[in-house]
Structure formats: structure tokens, C-alpha cells
Tab-separated table of N, CA and C in Angstrom:
chain	number	residue	atom	x	y	z
A	23	UNK	N	5.892	26.316	-60.017
A	23	UNK	CA	4.631	26.315	-59.320
A	23	UNK	C	4.290	24.945	-58.767
A	24	UNK	N	4.488	23.934	-59.585
A	24	UNK	CA	4.174	22.581	-59.142
A	24	UNK	C	5.051	22.200	-57.960
A	25	UNK	N	6.321	22.633	-57.979
A	25	UNK	CA	7.215	22.304	-56.866
A	25	UNK	C	6.805	23.037	-55.591
A	26	UNK	N	6.221	24.268	-55.734
A	26	UNK	CA	5.717	24.987	-54.562
A	26	UNK	C	4.553	24.236	-53.922
A	27	UNK	N	3.645	23.698	-54.748
A	27	UNK	CA	2.516	22.929	-54.224
A	27	UNK	C	2.990	21.662	-53.518
A	28	UNK	N	3.968	20.991	-54.101
A	28	UNK	CA	4.510	19.776	-53.493
A	28	UNK	C	5.189	20.114	-52.170
A	29	UNK	N	5.923	21.207	-52.150
A	29	UNK	CA	6.631	21.633	-50.938
A	29	UNK	C	5.644	21.962	-49.818
A	30	UNK	N	4.564	22.709	-50.154
A	30	UNK	CA	3.542	23.027	-49.149
A	30	UNK	C	2.843	21.775	-48.662
A	31	UNK	N	2.535	20.869	-49.575
A	31	UNK	CA	1.867	19.620	-49.230
A	31	UNK	C	2.767	18.782	-48.301
A	32	UNK	N	4.052	18.742	-48.588
A	32	UNK	CA	5.004	17.996	-47.776
A	32	UNK	C	5.109	18.602	-46.379
A	33	UNK	N	5.154	19.934	-46.307
A	33	UNK	CA	5.212	20.609	-45.006
A	33	UNK	C	3.952	20.312	-44.199
A	34	UNK	N	2.791	20.340	-44.839
A	34	UNK	CA	1.534	20.049	-44.141
A	34	UNK	C	1.534	18.630	-43.603
A	35	UNK	N	1.988	17.683	-44.430
A	35	UNK	CA	2.045	16.295	-43.982
A	35	UNK	C	3.017	16.125	-42.821
A	36	UNK	N	4.153	16.804	-42.887
A	36	UNK	CA	5.131	16.715	-41.810
A	36	UNK	C	4.572	17.293	-40.510
A	37	UNK	N	3.902	18.411	-40.580
A	37	UNK	CA	3.301	19.024	-39.390
A	37	UNK	C	2.224	18.108	-38.813
A	38	UNK	N	1.364	17.540	-39.660
A	38	UNK	CA	0.315	16.639	-39.169
A	38	UNK	C	0.929	15.384	-38.548
A	39	UNK	N	1.969	14.851	-39.163
A	39	UNK	CA	2.646	13.680	-38.620
A	39	UNK	C	3.242	14.005	-37.251
A	40	UNK	N	3.910	15.149	-37.149
A	40	UNK	CA	4.526	15.548	-35.888
A	40	UNK	C	3.476	15.733	-34.802
A	41	UNK	N	2.375	16.411	-35.109
A	41	UNK	CA	1.323	16.623	-34.110
A	41	UNK	C	0.689	15.304	-33.682
A	42	UNK	N	0.470	14.400	-34.631
A	42	UNK	CA	-0.072	13.087	-34.290
A	42	UNK	C	0.877	12.307	-33.406
A	43	UNK	N	2.166	12.349	-33.734
A	43	UNK	CA	3.175	11.666	-32.925
A	43	UNK	C	3.234	12.256	-31.522
A	44	UNK	N	3.193	13.568	-31.417
A	44	UNK	CA	3.221	14.248	-30.122
A	44	UNK	C	2.010	13.868	-29.280
A	45	UNK	N	0.841	13.827	-29.887
A	45	UNK	CA	-0.375	13.419	-29.181
A	45	UNK	C	-0.262	11.982	-28.673
A	46	UNK	N	0.273	11.107	-29.489
A	46	UNK	CA	0.469	9.713	-29.098
A	46	UNK	C	1.431	9.600	-27.920
A	47	UNK	N	2.520	10.343	-27.946
A	47	UNK	CA	3.503	10.306	-26.860
A	47	UNK	C	2.892	10.824	-25.570
A	48	UNK	N	2.190	11.945	-25.634
A	48	UNK	CA	1.593	12.529	-24.435
A	48	UNK	C	0.533	11.601	-23.849
A	49	UNK	N	-0.308	11.008	-24.664
A	49	UNK	CA	-1.353	10.123	-24.155
A	49	UNK	C	-0.764	8.830	-23.618
A	50	UNK	N	0.361	8.429	-24.101
A	50	UNK	CA	0.992	7.194	-23.641
A	50	UNK	C	1.843	7.366	-22.401
A	51	UNK	N	1.989	8.578	-21.919
A	51	UNK	CA	2.855	8.828	-20.762
A	51	UNK	C	2.146	8.643	-19.429
A	52	UNK	N	0.909	8.204	-19.423
A	52	UNK	CA	0.215	8.021	-18.151
A	52	UNK	C	0.917	6.991	-17.285
A	53	UNK	N	1.662	6.068	-17.886
A	53	UNK	CA	2.386	5.068	-17.111
A	53	UNK	C	3.523	5.683	-16.305
A	54	UNK	N	3.908	6.924	-16.625
A	54	UNK	CA	4.966	7.579	-15.884
A	54	UNK	C	4.499	8.095	-14.529
A	55	UNK	N	3.196	8.149	-14.315
A	55	UNK	CA	2.685	8.588	-13.030
A	55	UNK	C	3.097	7.601	-11.960
A	56	UNK	N	3.247	8.102	-10.762
A	56	UNK	CA	3.637	7.250	-9.649
A	56	UNK	C	2.416	6.732	-8.920
A	57	UNK	N	2.576	5.581	-8.301
A	57	UNK	CA	1.545	5.076	-7.410
A	57	UNK	C	1.531	5.935	-6.154
A	58	UNK	N	0.361	6.068	-5.562
A	58	UNK	CA	0.200	6.848	-4.332
A	58	UNK	C	-0.638	6.050	-3.348
A	59	UNK	N	-0.224	6.077	-2.095
A	59	UNK	CA	-0.995	5.459	-1.025
A	59	UNK	C	-1.278	6.548	0.005
A	60	UNK	N	-2.570	6.813	0.238
A	60	UNK	CA	-2.985	7.765	1.257
A	60	UNK	C	-3.407	6.975	2.480
A	61	UNK	N	-2.743	7.224	3.607
A	61	UNK	CA	-3.034	6.528	4.857
A	61	UNK	C	-3.730	7.509	5.788
A	62	UNK	N	-4.959	7.161	6.190
A	62	UNK	CA	-5.763	8.039	7.049
A	62	UNK	C	-6.020	7.359	8.386
A	63	UNK	N	-5.830	8.087	9.472
A	63	UNK	CA	-6.166	7.586	10.800
A	63	UNK	C	-7.608	7.973	11.099
A	64	UNK	N	-8.502	6.997	11.094
A	64	UNK	CA	-9.923	7.253	11.345
A	64	UNK	C	-10.303	6.923	12.790
A	65	UNK	N	-9.308	6.576	13.606
A	65	UNK	CA	-9.563	6.238	15.001
A	65	UNK	C	-9.567	7.477	15.887
A	66	UNK	N	-9.944	7.275	17.156
A	66	UNK	CA	-10.044	8.403	18.083
A	66	UNK	C	-8.714	8.871	18.658
A	67	UNK	N	-7.658	8.063	18.527
A	67	UNK	CA	-6.360	8.431	19.088
A	67	UNK	C	-5.250	8.297	18.069
A	68	UNK	N	-4.071	8.655	18.508
A	68	UNK	CA	-2.898	8.582	17.654
A	68	UNK	C	-2.504	7.123	17.423
A	69	UNK	N	-1.964	6.825	16.246
A	69	UNK	CA	-1.400	5.513	15.965
A	69	UNK	C	0.079	5.700	15.648
A	70	UNK	N	0.866	4.730	16.065
A	70	UNK	CA	2.315	4.851	15.965
A	70	UNK	C	2.901	3.781	15.069
A	71	UNK	N	4.130	4.015	14.671
A	71	UNK	CA	4.937	3.034	13.949
A	71	UNK	C	4.194	2.459	12.740
A	72	UNK	N	3.557	3.325	11.972
A	72	UNK	CA	2.837	2.888	10.773
A	72	UNK	C	3.854	2.503	9.711
A	73	UNK	N	3.675	1.300	9.146
A	73	UNK	CA	4.563	0.798	8.094
A	73	UNK	C	3.730	0.223	6.971
A	74	UNK	N	4.207	0.410	5.759
A	74	UNK	CA	3.583	-0.180	4.579
A	74	UNK	C	4.600	-1.092	3.916
A	75	UNK	N	4.203	-2.315	3.632
A	75	UNK	CA	5.036	-3.232	2.859
A	75	UNK	C	4.412	-3.319	1.477
A	76	UNK	N	5.147	-2.826	0.487
A	76	UNK	CA	4.617	-2.793	-0.872
A	76	UNK	C	5.765	-2.762	-1.872
A	77	UNK	N	5.621	-3.506	-2.940
A	77	UNK	CA	6.581	-3.475	-4.038
A	77	UNK	C	7.970	-3.943	-3.698
A	78	UNK	N	8.110	-4.729	-2.630
A	78	UNK	CA	9.422	-5.219	-2.246
A	78	UNK	C	10.132	-4.343	-1.235
A	79	UNK	N	9.464	-3.330	-0.716
A	79	UNK	CA	10.066	-2.418	0.246
A	79	UNK	C	9.148	-2.233	1.452
A	80	UNK	N	9.743	-1.787	2.561
A	80	UNK	CA	8.986	-1.369	3.736
A	80	UNK	C	9.124	0.141	3.837
A	81	UNK	N	7.997	0.824	3.871
A	81	UNK	CA	7.976	2.284	3.986
A	81	UNK	C	7.610	2.633	5.415
A	82	UNK	N	8.482	3.342	6.097
A	82	UNK	CA	8.238	3.802	7.459
A	82	UNK	C	7.427	5.096	7.381
A	83	UNK	N	6.165	5.037	7.730
A	83	UNK	CA	5.308	6.225	7.702
A	83	UNK	C	5.394	6.972	9.023
A	84	UNK	N	5.504	6.229	10.132
A	84	UNK	CA	5.642	6.859	11.446
A	84	UNK	C	4.308	7.048	12.138
A	85	UNK	N	4.207	8.093	12.914
A	85	UNK	CA	3.004	8.388	13.699
A	85	UNK	C	2.006	9.183	12.879
A	86	UNK	N	0.716	8.877	13.090
A	86	UNK	CA	-0.356	9.662	12.471
A	86	UNK	C	-1.358	9.984	13.579
A	87	UNK	N	-1.570	11.238	13.826
A	87	UNK	CA	-2.510	11.676	14.851
A	87	UNK	C	-3.952	11.402	14.441
A	88	UNK	N	-4.842	11.455	15.435
A	88	UNK	CA	-6.274	11.238	15.180
A	88	UNK	C	-6.765	12.203	14.106
A	89	UNK	N	-7.415	11.665	13.079
A	89	UNK	CA	-7.930	12.478	11.987
A	89	UNK	C	-6.883	12.892	10.967
A	90	UNK	N	-5.640	12.502	11.188
A	90	UNK	CA	-4.558	12.884	10.281
A	90	UNK	C	-4.392	11.908	9.134
A	91	UNK	N	-3.564	12.299	8.190
A	91	UNK	CA	-3.288	11.424	7.047
A	91	UNK	C	-1.894	11.716	6.509
A	92	UNK	N	-1.386	10.764	5.764
A	92	UNK	CA	-0.103	10.896	5.084
A	92	UNK	C	-0.241	10.311	3.688
A	93	UNK	N	0.456	10.901	2.740
A	93	UNK	CA	0.498	10.370	1.377
A	93	UNK	C	1.925	9.914	1.110
A	94	UNK	N	2.052	8.675	0.663
A	94	UNK	CA	3.371	8.143	0.332
A	94	UNK	C	3.379	7.674	-1.121
A	95	UNK	N	4.554	7.727	-1.707
A	95	UNK	CA	4.751	7.281	-3.081
A	95	UNK	C	5.693	6.086	-3.040
A	96	UNK	N	5.133	4.884	-3.100
A	96	UNK	CA	5.999	3.714	-2.993
A	96	UNK	C	6.833	3.500	-4.252
A	97	UNK	N	8.057	3.074	-4.044
A	97	UNK	CA	8.906	2.648	-5.143
A	97	UNK	C	8.601	1.161	-5.332
A	98	UNK	N	8.152	0.790	-6.486
A	98	UNK	CA	7.732	-0.587	-6.729
A	98	UNK	C	8.757	-1.268	-7.630
A	99	UNK	N	9.415	-2.299	-7.094
A	99	UNK	CA	10.395	-3.024	-7.900
A	99	UNK	C	9.938	-4.438	-8.214
A	100	UNK	N	8.818	-4.848	-7.627
A	100	UNK	CA	8.302	-6.181	-7.891
A	100	UNK	C	6.811	-6.227	-7.646
A	101	UNK	N	6.160	-7.203	-8.202
A	101	UNK	CA	4.724	-7.355	-8.032
A	101	UNK	C	4.411	-7.653	-6.567
A	102	UNK	N	3.391	-6.998	-6.041
A	102	UNK	CA	3.040	-7.246	-4.652
A	102	UNK	C	1.650	-6.713	-4.343
A	103	UNK	N	1.171	-7.116	-3.194
A	103	UNK	CA	-0.035	-6.525	-2.628
A	103	UNK	C	0.437	-5.503	-1.594
A	104	UNK	N	-0.449	-5.118	-0.693
A	104	UNK	CA	-0.128	-4.104	0.308
A	104	UNK	C	-0.365	-4.683	1.693
A	105	UNK	N	0.618	-4.546	2.577
A	105	UNK	CA	0.466	-4.948	3.973
A	105	UNK	C	0.701	-3.711	4.836
A	106	UNK	N	-0.196	-3.492	5.775
A	106	UNK	CA	-0.136	-2.344	6.663
A	106	UNK	C	0.076	-2.860	8.075
A	107	UNK	N	0.978	-2.240	8.818
A	107	UNK	CA	1.136	-2.565	10.234
A	107	UNK	C	1.280	-1.261	11.004
A	108	UNK	N	0.746	-1.273	12.236
A	108	UNK	CA	0.852	-0.094	13.086
A	108	UNK	C	0.585	-0.486	14.532
A	109	UNK	N	0.999	0.385	15.439
A	109	UNK	CA	0.765	0.181	16.864
A	109	UNK	C	-0.349	1.117	17.306
A	110	UNK	N	-1.321	0.535	17.981
A	110	UNK	CA	-2.433	1.327	18.533
A	110	UNK	C	-2.570	0.927	19.997
A	111	UNK	N	-2.181	1.836	20.875
A	111	UNK	CA	-2.103	1.473	22.286
A	111	UNK	C	-0.995	0.447	22.452
A	112	UNK	N	-1.308	-0.654	23.114
A	112	UNK	CA	-0.332	-1.739	23.299
A	112	UNK	C	-0.440	-2.814	22.227
A	113	UNK	N	-1.358	-2.654	21.299
A	113	UNK	CA	-1.599	-3.697	20.297
A	113	UNK	C	-0.863	-3.393	18.993
A	114	UNK	N	-0.306	-4.456	18.398
A	114	UNK	CA	0.255	-4.363	17.057
A	114	UNK	C	-0.809	-4.863	16.093
A	115	UNK	N	-1.179	-4.040	15.141
A	115	UNK	CA	-2.227	-4.385	14.180
A	115	UNK	C	-1.579	-4.591	12.808
A	116	UNK	N	-1.942	-5.690	12.152
A	116	UNK	CA	-1.443	-5.986	10.812
A	116	UNK	C	-2.641	-6.348	9.943
A	117	UNK	N	-2.737	-5.734	8.779
A	117	UNK	CA	-3.814	-6.081	7.851
A	117	UNK	C	-3.284	-5.990	6.422
A	118	UNK	N	-3.947	-6.702	5.535
A	118	UNK	CA	-3.534	-6.767	4.134
A	118	UNK	C	-4.589	-6.119	3.248
A	119	UNK	N	-4.124	-5.429	2.230
A	119	UNK	CA	-5.023	-4.833	1.249
A	119	UNK	C	-5.076	-5.680	-0.001
A	120	UNK	N	-6.238	-5.840	-0.529
A	120	UNK	CA	-6.426	-6.633	-1.745
A	120	UNK	C	-6.267	-5.730	-2.966
A	121	UNK	N	-5.060	-5.192	-3.117
A	121	UNK	CA	-4.721	-4.344	-4.257
A	121	UNK	C	-3.425	-4.864	-4.855
A	122	UNK	N	-3.182	-4.538	-6.110
A	122	UNK	CA	-2.048	-5.090	-6.837
A	122	UNK	C	-1.138	-3.963	-7.301
A	123	UNK	N	0.138	-4.051	-6.942
A	123	UNK	CA	1.141	-3.098	-7.392
A	123	UNK	C	2.126	-3.823	-8.297
A	124	UNK	N	2.532	-3.170	-9.369
A	124	UNK	CA	3.555	-3.704	-10.255
A	124	UNK	C	4.284	-2.535	-10.899
A	125	UNK	N	5.431	-2.804	-11.497
A	125	UNK	CA	6.182	-1.768	-12.207
A	125	UNK	C	5.322	-1.149	-13.302
A	126	UNK	N	5.500	0.135	-13.517
A	126	UNK	CA	4.871	0.863	-14.625
A	126	UNK	C	3.353	0.850	-14.592
A	127	UNK	N	2.767	0.685	-13.421
A	127	UNK	CA	1.315	0.755	-13.281
A	127	UNK	C	1.005	1.686	-12.119
A	128	UNK	N	0.432	2.844	-12.426
A	128	UNK	CA	0.108	3.809	-11.383
A	128	UNK	C	-1.160	3.369	-10.665
A	129	UNK	N	-1.035	3.152	-9.369
A	129	UNK	CA	-2.157	2.711	-8.541
A	129	UNK	C	-2.399	3.777	-7.487
A	130	UNK	N	-3.657	4.104	-7.261
A	130	UNK	CA	-4.051	5.047	-6.210
A	130	UNK	C	-4.826	4.258	-5.164
A	131	UNK	N	-4.358	4.316	-3.920
A	131	UNK	CA	-4.969	3.534	-2.851
A	131	UNK	C	-5.225	4.436	-1.655
A	132	UNK	N	-6.384	4.247	-1.034
A	132	UNK	CA	-6.703	4.921	0.229
A	132	UNK	C	-6.801	3.867	1.314
A	133	UNK	N	-6.101	4.104	2.418
A	133	UNK	CA	-6.090	3.182	3.542
A	133	UNK	C	-6.661	3.920	4.748
A	134	UNK	N	-7.727	3.378	5.332
A	134	UNK	CA	-8.324	3.928	6.551
A	134	UNK	C	-8.010	2.965	7.688
A	135	UNK	N	-7.255	3.441	8.689
A	135	UNK	CA	-6.871	2.591	9.808
A	135	UNK	C	-7.111	3.316	11.121
A	136	UNK	N	-7.159	2.528	12.200
A	136	UNK	CA	-7.313	3.081	13.537
A	136	UNK	C	-8.689	2.796	14.108
A	137	UNK	N	-8.761	2.647	15.435
A	137	UNK	CA	-10.043	2.408	16.089
A	137	UNK	C	-10.689	1.094	15.674
A	138	UNK	N	-9.889	0.082	15.379
A	138	UNK	CA	-10.430	-1.214	14.966
A	138	UNK	C	-10.771	-1.313	13.481
A	139	UNK	N	-10.435	-0.287	12.724
A	139	UNK	CA	-10.748	-0.268	11.294
A	139	UNK	C	-9.470	-0.502	10.495
A	140	UNK	N	-9.575	-1.312	9.468
A	140	UNK	CA	-8.507	-1.439	8.478
A	140	UNK	C	-9.183	-1.673	7.140
A	141	UNK	N	-9.324	-0.606	6.380
A	141	UNK	CA	-10.049	-0.665	5.109
A	141	UNK	C	-9.137	-0.119	4.015
A	142	UNK	N	-9.006	-0.881	2.947
A	142	UNK	CA	-8.145	-0.499	1.818
A	142	UNK	C	-9.007	-0.405	0.579
A	143	UNK	N	-8.983	0.774	-0.046
A	143	UNK	CA	-9.789	1.004	-1.248
A	143	UNK	C	-8.878	1.449	-2.383
A	144	UNK	N	-9.053	0.826	-3.526
A	144	UNK	CA	-8.313	1.234	-4.714
A	144	UNK	C	-9.151	2.250	-5.471
A	145	UNK	N	-8.520	3.371	-5.840
A	145	UNK	CA	-9.183	4.408	-6.605
A	145	UNK	C	-9.147	4.002	-8.073
A	146	UNK	N	-10.308	3.729	-8.660
A	146	UNK	CA	-10.365	3.194	-10.011
A	146	UNK	C	-10.661	4.234	-11.089
A	147	UNK	N	-10.661	5.514	-10.770
A	147	UNK	CA	-10.972	6.504	-11.830
A	147	UNK	C	-9.800	6.918	-12.615
């Protein structure tokens, strides 16, 4: 009888340990999420040759029509900020975002460009 109680107690402890460990692993996996950059054209016309420089890479986004948007997932291999460049009419526009990208840190950024606007907002929720 005493060995049955010890066996049940041991099983209960093992189950609680496993569930606690599983909860810890799941809650700690938020770093596995990828960074996302949403690029929105808020101007009245199409913008061309949209590029993002982030994390040591240049991402070719391409053309975004008026009112359109694209979501990109940058591969980040080094610490960096965000630089956006695009062509609007005959003008080449370049602007920098005051956001920080690094390995193992999921960052959500919204970029509003076009029509003389270049606004970069980091989603902090």
C-alpha cells in the first residue's frame, strides 16, 4: 500500500513537472516569430522600385499601386535600422526608419510611403 501511494505521488509530480516544463517552452517560443514589415502606399499614384534595407539585406518589394500594401518578412543577420527607397514619378525617395532589428527579436513595423509621406511606426503590442 505504501508503495502504491509513493508511485501515485511520483506520477503526479512527474505530470506536474512535465506540464510546467511544457508551459515554459511554449511561453519562451515567442522569439521564434519572424519580424514583419508592412509597406503601404498612401500616395495618390503608383510607386515603383520599392526596396527595404534591413538586417544586412536589400529586399526588392517592387511596385505598389495607390492604396496598396505589401507585407515582407526580412531575414535579419545583423543589427540594423530600416532604410526605405522607392521611385515616385521621376524622383528617387530615400528615408530611414528609427526602428531596431536584431537576430531573435520579432519586430512589427508599418511603413507609410508615397505622396511626400515617409512614416515608419513600430508596433509595440
